[in-house]
Short mmCIF file of C-alpha atoms in Angstrom, two decimals:
data_model
loop_
_atom_site.label_atom_id
_atom_site.label_comp_id
_atom_site.label_asym_id
_atom_site.label_seq_id
_atom_site.Cartn_x
_atom_site.Cartn_y
_atom_site.Cartn_z
CA MET Q 367 -103.42 26.47 59.40
CA VAL Q 368 -101.22 28.66 57.26
CA LEU Q 369 -101.43 27.95 53.52
CA LYS Q 370 -98.45 27.31 51.30
CA ASN Q 371 -97.58 26.58 47.69
CA GLY Q 372 -99.06 23.28 46.55
CA ASP Q 373 -102.13 23.46 48.83
CA PHE Q 374 -105.47 22.80 47.22
CA VAL Q 375 -108.13 25.42 48.04
CA ARG Q 376 -111.42 26.89 46.86
CA ILE Q 377 -111.82 30.66 46.77
CA ASN Q 378 -114.44 33.20 46.01
CA PHE Q 379 -113.45 36.61 44.67
CA THR Q 380 -114.56 39.87 43.07
CA GLY Q 381 -112.28 41.92 40.84
CA LYS Q 382 -112.51 45.66 40.13
CA ILE Q 383 -110.52 48.23 38.24
CA ARG Q 384 -109.09 50.30 41.10
CA GLU Q 385 -109.20 53.61 39.25
CA THR Q 386 -112.91 53.42 38.42
CA GLY Q 387 -114.34 50.84 40.81
CA GLU Q 388 -115.83 48.95 37.87
CA VAL Q 389 -116.46 45.28 38.64
CA PHE Q 390 -115.24 43.03 35.78
CA ASP Q 391 -115.15 39.59 37.31
CA THR Q 392 -116.71 37.75 40.24
CA THR Q 393 -117.58 34.27 41.46
CA TYR Q 394 -120.77 35.61 43.12
CA GLU Q 395 -123.92 35.45 40.97
CA ASP Q 396 -125.66 38.28 42.89
CA VAL Q 397 -122.65 40.58 42.48
CA ALA Q 398 -122.50 39.84 38.75
CA LYS Q 399 -126.19 40.72 38.34
CA ALA Q 400 -125.82 43.87 40.41
CA ASN Q 401 -122.96 45.06 38.20
CA ASN Q 402 -124.45 44.03 34.85
CA ILE Q 403 -121.79 41.42 34.03
CA TYR Q 404 -124.04 38.36 34.55
CA GLU Q 405 -124.07 35.79 31.79
CA PRO Q 406 -126.23 32.67 32.15
CA ASN Q 407 -123.51 30.37 30.75
CA LEU Q 408 -120.91 31.45 33.34
CA ILE Q 409 -120.25 29.34 36.43
CA PHE Q 410 -120.73 31.19 39.71
CA LYS Q 411 -119.22 29.24 42.65
CA ALA Q 412 -116.02 28.99 44.65
CA ARG Q 413 -113.13 28.26 42.34
CA PRO Q 414 -110.61 25.38 42.65
CA VAL Q 415 -107.02 26.59 42.89
CA VAL Q 416 -103.68 24.95 43.62
CA ILE Q 417 -101.63 27.66 45.24
CA GLY Q 418 -98.50 28.49 43.24
CA ALA Q 419 -99.77 26.71 40.08
CA ARG Q 420 -100.81 29.83 38.14
CA HIS Q 421 -104.43 28.76 38.15
CA VAL Q 422 -105.36 32.40 38.83
CA LEU Q 423 -103.69 35.74 38.29
CA PRO Q 424 -100.21 35.93 39.86
CA GLY Q 425 -101.34 38.70 42.20
CA ILE Q 426 -104.10 36.53 43.62
CA ASP Q 427 -101.82 33.50 43.78
CA LYS Q 428 -99.16 35.28 45.79
CA SER Q 429 -101.75 36.56 48.30
CA LEU Q 430 -102.83 33.03 49.18
CA VAL Q 431 -99.37 32.06 50.47
CA GLY Q 432 -99.33 32.59 54.23
CA ALA Q 433 -103.05 33.17 54.45
CA GLU Q 434 -105.42 30.98 56.51
CA LEU Q 435 -108.66 29.16 55.81
CA GLY Q 436 -111.55 31.56 56.13
CA ASP Q 437 -109.48 34.69 55.52
CA LYS Q 438 -111.12 37.46 53.52
CA THR Q 439 -108.64 39.96 52.16
CA LYS Q 440 -108.55 42.90 49.82
CA ILE Q 441 -105.49 43.12 47.57
CA ASP Q 442 -104.15 45.48 44.94
CA VAL Q 443 -102.85 43.72 41.82
CA ALA Q 444 -100.28 45.61 39.75
CA PRO Q 445 -100.29 45.18 35.94
CA GLU Q 446 -97.30 42.85 36.00
CA ASP Q 447 -99.18 40.57 38.42
CA GLY Q 448 -102.48 40.94 36.56
CA PHE Q 449 -103.08 41.08 32.85
CA GLY Q 450 -99.67 42.56 32.02
CA LYS Q 451 -98.38 46.02 31.03
CA ARG Q 452 -99.54 47.59 27.85
CA ASP Q 453 -97.15 46.75 24.98
CA PRO Q 454 -97.01 49.16 22.01
CA ALA Q 455 -95.71 46.33 19.85
CA LYS Q 456 -99.12 44.66 20.22
CA ILE Q 457 -100.84 47.44 18.30
CA LYS Q 458 -101.01 46.39 14.67
CA VAL Q 459 -102.00 48.29 11.47
CA ILE Q 460 -103.51 45.90 8.92
CA PRO Q 461 -104.72 46.61 5.38
CA THR Q 462 -108.53 46.63 5.21
CA ARG Q 463 -108.36 44.21 2.28
CA GLU Q 464 -106.97 41.49 4.56
CA PHE Q 465 -110.21 41.60 6.57
CA LYS Q 466 -112.30 41.71 3.45
CA LYS Q 467 -110.63 38.48 2.21
CA ARG Q 468 -112.02 36.80 5.34
CA GLY Q 469 -115.44 38.30 4.86
CA VAL Q 470 -115.01 40.67 7.84
CA ASP Q 471 -116.19 44.26 7.71
CA PRO Q 472 -114.11 45.86 10.49
CA ALA Q 473 -115.67 48.52 12.71
CA VAL Q 474 -114.39 50.44 15.73
CA GLY Q 475 -114.85 48.40 18.92
CA MET Q 476 -115.13 45.06 17.12
CA HIS Q 477 -113.17 42.11 18.43
CA VAL Q 478 -111.19 40.27 15.75
CA GLU Q 479 -108.76 37.39 15.64
CA LEU Q 480 -105.24 38.24 14.51
CA ASP Q 481 -101.97 36.34 14.93
CA ASP Q 482 -103.65 33.66 17.11
CA ALA Q 483 -104.89 36.41 19.46
CA VAL Q 484 -108.02 38.46 19.90
CA GLY Q 485 -107.77 42.20 19.52
CA ARG Q 486 -110.00 45.22 19.52
CA VAL Q 487 -110.37 47.47 16.45
CA GLN Q 488 -109.33 51.01 17.42
CA SER Q 489 -109.77 52.78 14.14
CA VAL Q 490 -110.69 52.21 10.52
CA GLY Q 491 -109.71 54.55 7.71
CA GLY Q 492 -107.45 55.18 4.71
CA GLY Q 493 -107.58 51.53 3.76
CA ARG Q 494 -106.09 50.49 7.06
CA VAL Q 495 -107.31 49.01 10.32
CA ARG Q 496 -105.67 49.68 13.67
CA VAL Q 497 -106.02 46.69 16.08
CA ASP Q 498 -104.96 46.61 19.74
CA LEU Q 499 -103.95 43.09 20.75
CA ASN Q 500 -103.28 44.02 24.38
CA HIS Q 501 -105.68 42.50 26.92
CA GLY Q 502 -108.46 44.95 27.77
CA LEU Q 503 -107.21 45.12 31.36
CA ALA Q 504 -103.50 45.44 30.47
CA GLY Q 505 -101.87 48.32 32.30
CA LYS Q 506 -104.65 48.50 34.85
CA VAL Q 507 -104.19 48.29 38.61
CA LEU Q 508 -106.82 45.88 39.85
CA GLU Q 509 -108.44 45.45 43.27
CA TYR Q 510 -109.57 42.02 44.42
CA GLU Q 511 -111.53 40.85 47.39
CA VAL Q 512 -110.64 37.22 47.98
CA LYS Q 513 -112.13 34.75 50.50
CA ILE Q 514 -110.61 31.31 51.14
CA GLU Q 515 -113.55 29.01 51.50
CA GLU Q 516 -112.10 25.50 51.75
CA LYS Q 517 -108.87 23.52 51.89
CA VAL Q 518 -109.01 20.13 50.12
CA ASN Q 519 -106.93 17.34 51.75
CA LYS Q 520 -108.14 13.95 50.41
CA LYS Q 521 -106.29 12.62 47.37
CA GLU Q 522 -109.45 11.71 45.45
CA GLU Q 523 -110.96 15.18 46.02
CA LYS Q 524 -107.73 16.84 44.90
CA ILE Q 525 -107.92 14.90 41.65
CA ARG Q 526 -111.60 15.83 41.31
CA GLN Q 527 -110.67 19.49 41.81
CA LEU Q 528 -108.12 19.42 38.99
CA LEU Q 529 -110.67 17.72 36.69
CA GLU Q 530 -113.18 20.47 37.54
CA LEU Q 531 -110.55 23.13 36.89
CA TYR Q 532 -109.59 21.92 33.42
CA MET Q 533 -113.03 20.62 32.32
CA PRO Q 534 -115.33 23.17 33.99
CA GLY Q 535 -118.43 22.57 31.83
CA VAL Q 536 -118.98 19.20 33.49
CA ASP Q 537 -120.28 18.47 36.96
CA SER Q 538 -117.21 17.18 38.77
CA GLN Q 539 -119.29 14.63 40.66
CA GLU Q 540 -119.84 12.82 37.37
CA PHE Q 541 -116.21 11.80 37.24
CA LYS Q 542 -115.81 8.37 38.75
CA ILE Q 543 -112.39 8.29 40.44
CA THR Q 544 -110.73 5.17 41.88
CA VAL Q 545 -107.33 5.34 43.59
CA LYS Q 546 -105.46 2.01 43.73
CA GLU Q 547 -102.06 2.46 45.32
CA LYS Q 548 -100.12 4.61 42.84
CA THR Q 549 -102.66 4.28 40.00
CA VAL Q 550 -105.68 6.53 39.42
CA GLU Q 551 -108.54 5.37 37.22
CA ILE Q 552 -110.95 8.05 35.97
CA VAL Q 553 -114.22 7.16 34.20
CA LEU Q 554 -115.19 10.12 32.05
CA PRO Q 555 -118.77 11.51 31.75
CA ASP Q 556 -120.47 10.78 28.43
CA ILE Q 557 -120.26 14.39 27.25
CA LEU Q 558 -116.45 14.27 27.15
CA ARG Q 559 -116.39 11.42 24.67
CA VAL Q 560 -117.51 13.84 21.90
CA ASP Q 561 -115.88 17.08 23.13
CA PRO Q 562 -112.58 17.73 21.24
CA SER Q 563 -111.46 20.25 23.89
CA ALA Q 564 -111.49 17.50 26.51
CA THR Q 565 -108.19 16.13 25.18
CA VAL Q 566 -106.35 19.28 26.29
CA GLY Q 567 -108.16 19.29 29.65
CA LYS Q 568 -107.21 15.65 30.26
CA ILE Q 569 -103.53 16.27 29.52
CA SER Q 570 -103.44 19.40 31.71
CA ALA Q 571 -105.10 17.59 34.58
CA VAL Q 572 -102.62 14.68 34.38
CA ARG Q 573 -99.68 17.13 34.38
CA ASP Q 574 -100.94 18.74 37.56
CA ILE Q 575 -101.78 15.44 39.20
CA PHE Q 576 -98.14 14.31 38.74
CA THR Q 577 -96.84 17.72 39.84
CA PHE Q 578 -98.94 18.36 42.95
CA ILE Q 579 -100.18 14.99 44.22
CA ASP Q 580 -97.62 12.60 45.73
CA ALA Q 581 -97.52 8.86 45.12
CA VAL Q 582 -99.41 8.87 41.80
CA ASP Q 583 -97.42 7.24 38.99
CA GLU Q 584 -100.17 6.42 36.49
CA VAL Q 585 -103.49 7.98 35.43
CA ASP Q 586 -105.87 5.81 33.42
CA TYR Q 587 -108.78 7.57 31.67
CA LYS Q 588 -111.66 5.26 30.68
CA ASP Q 589 -114.47 5.90 28.19
CA VAL Q 590 -117.55 3.95 29.09
CA HIS Q 591 -120.20 3.95 26.35
CA ARG Q 592 -123.83 3.88 27.40
CA ARG Q 593 -127.10 4.35 25.56
CA THR Q 594 -128.02 8.05 25.60
CA THR Q 595 -131.57 9.03 26.67
CA PRO Q 596 -133.35 12.26 25.69
CA SER Q 597 -132.82 13.62 29.19
CA ASP Q 598 -129.12 12.85 28.96
CA LYS Q 599 -128.87 14.88 25.74
CA LYS Q 600 -130.61 17.89 27.33
CA LYS Q 601 -128.25 17.69 30.31
CA GLN Q 602 -125.16 17.45 28.13
CA LYS Q 603 -126.18 20.54 26.12
CA ALA Q 604 -126.58 22.64 29.30
CA GLN Q 605 -123.19 21.48 30.61
CA LYS Q 606 -121.36 22.23 27.38
CA GLN Q 607 -122.47 25.89 27.44
CA ARG Q 608 -121.03 26.55 30.91
CA LYS Q 609 -117.63 28.17 31.34
CA PRO Q 610 -115.52 29.74 34.12
CA THR Q 611 -115.09 33.47 34.76
CA ALA Q 612 -111.93 35.23 33.51
CA ALA Q 613 -109.63 35.34 36.55
CA SER Q 614 -110.22 31.67 37.30
CA LYS Q 615 -109.30 30.32 33.91
CA PRO Q 616 -106.18 28.26 34.30
CA THR Q 617 -103.18 28.82 32.07
CA THR Q 618 -102.05 25.98 29.80
CA GLU Q 619 -98.53 26.20 31.29
CA SER Q 620 -99.23 26.00 35.03
CA LYS Q 621 -96.13 25.43 37.16
CA SER Q 622 -95.02 25.90 40.71
CA ALA Q 623 -94.04 29.41 41.84
#
């Protein structure tokens, strides 16, 4: 079956910088370990994606249209379809005293927050700090190997996939989902009751449910309070530390292509 925009799939991938062959992102744990990019708090498994929804880099997204389940392809991703072209306007020169006010002692290579973005310090001297706010992979041609592992068809599983996408630190099987005609009821796992970032995830999931799943007019999130046991607390701590890899992080403004 040929895939199209709006289809729900799960994909595995590995991303490299084409010029150097350096692996910078992967959904495979063994590949991450072999290329020294493994982190224990990253999630290594096939990623949920709605095709055309900007849940992955545009270059990957475009390659999924017209592909078939089980396909394994190698694609080149130009900067404009990856992490963007390098923008000279994103290189800022800041007085050193501004960092001192925040208790930061800038050094070359350090990552710092500036203008609601994260940049890398390029140089320090003469009372000034040069910071590059371009993404570290901006301007790079990337090479991805992508395999389409699964197509999701059931409404309940599509909803579960979106919850997993926007709240990745939680086992998606812990969401209790009930579909009643055009209403969806979602009972949240305990950990999300105290996680402030869950609010954004819930809103993003609802937006995509209404956009990509037909015949859903209402989504009702429910908080069910239960007594927490010591084993529950240990499990919650482990889940909270988990996060997705870079290319699979959804944007906050996903929309159909």
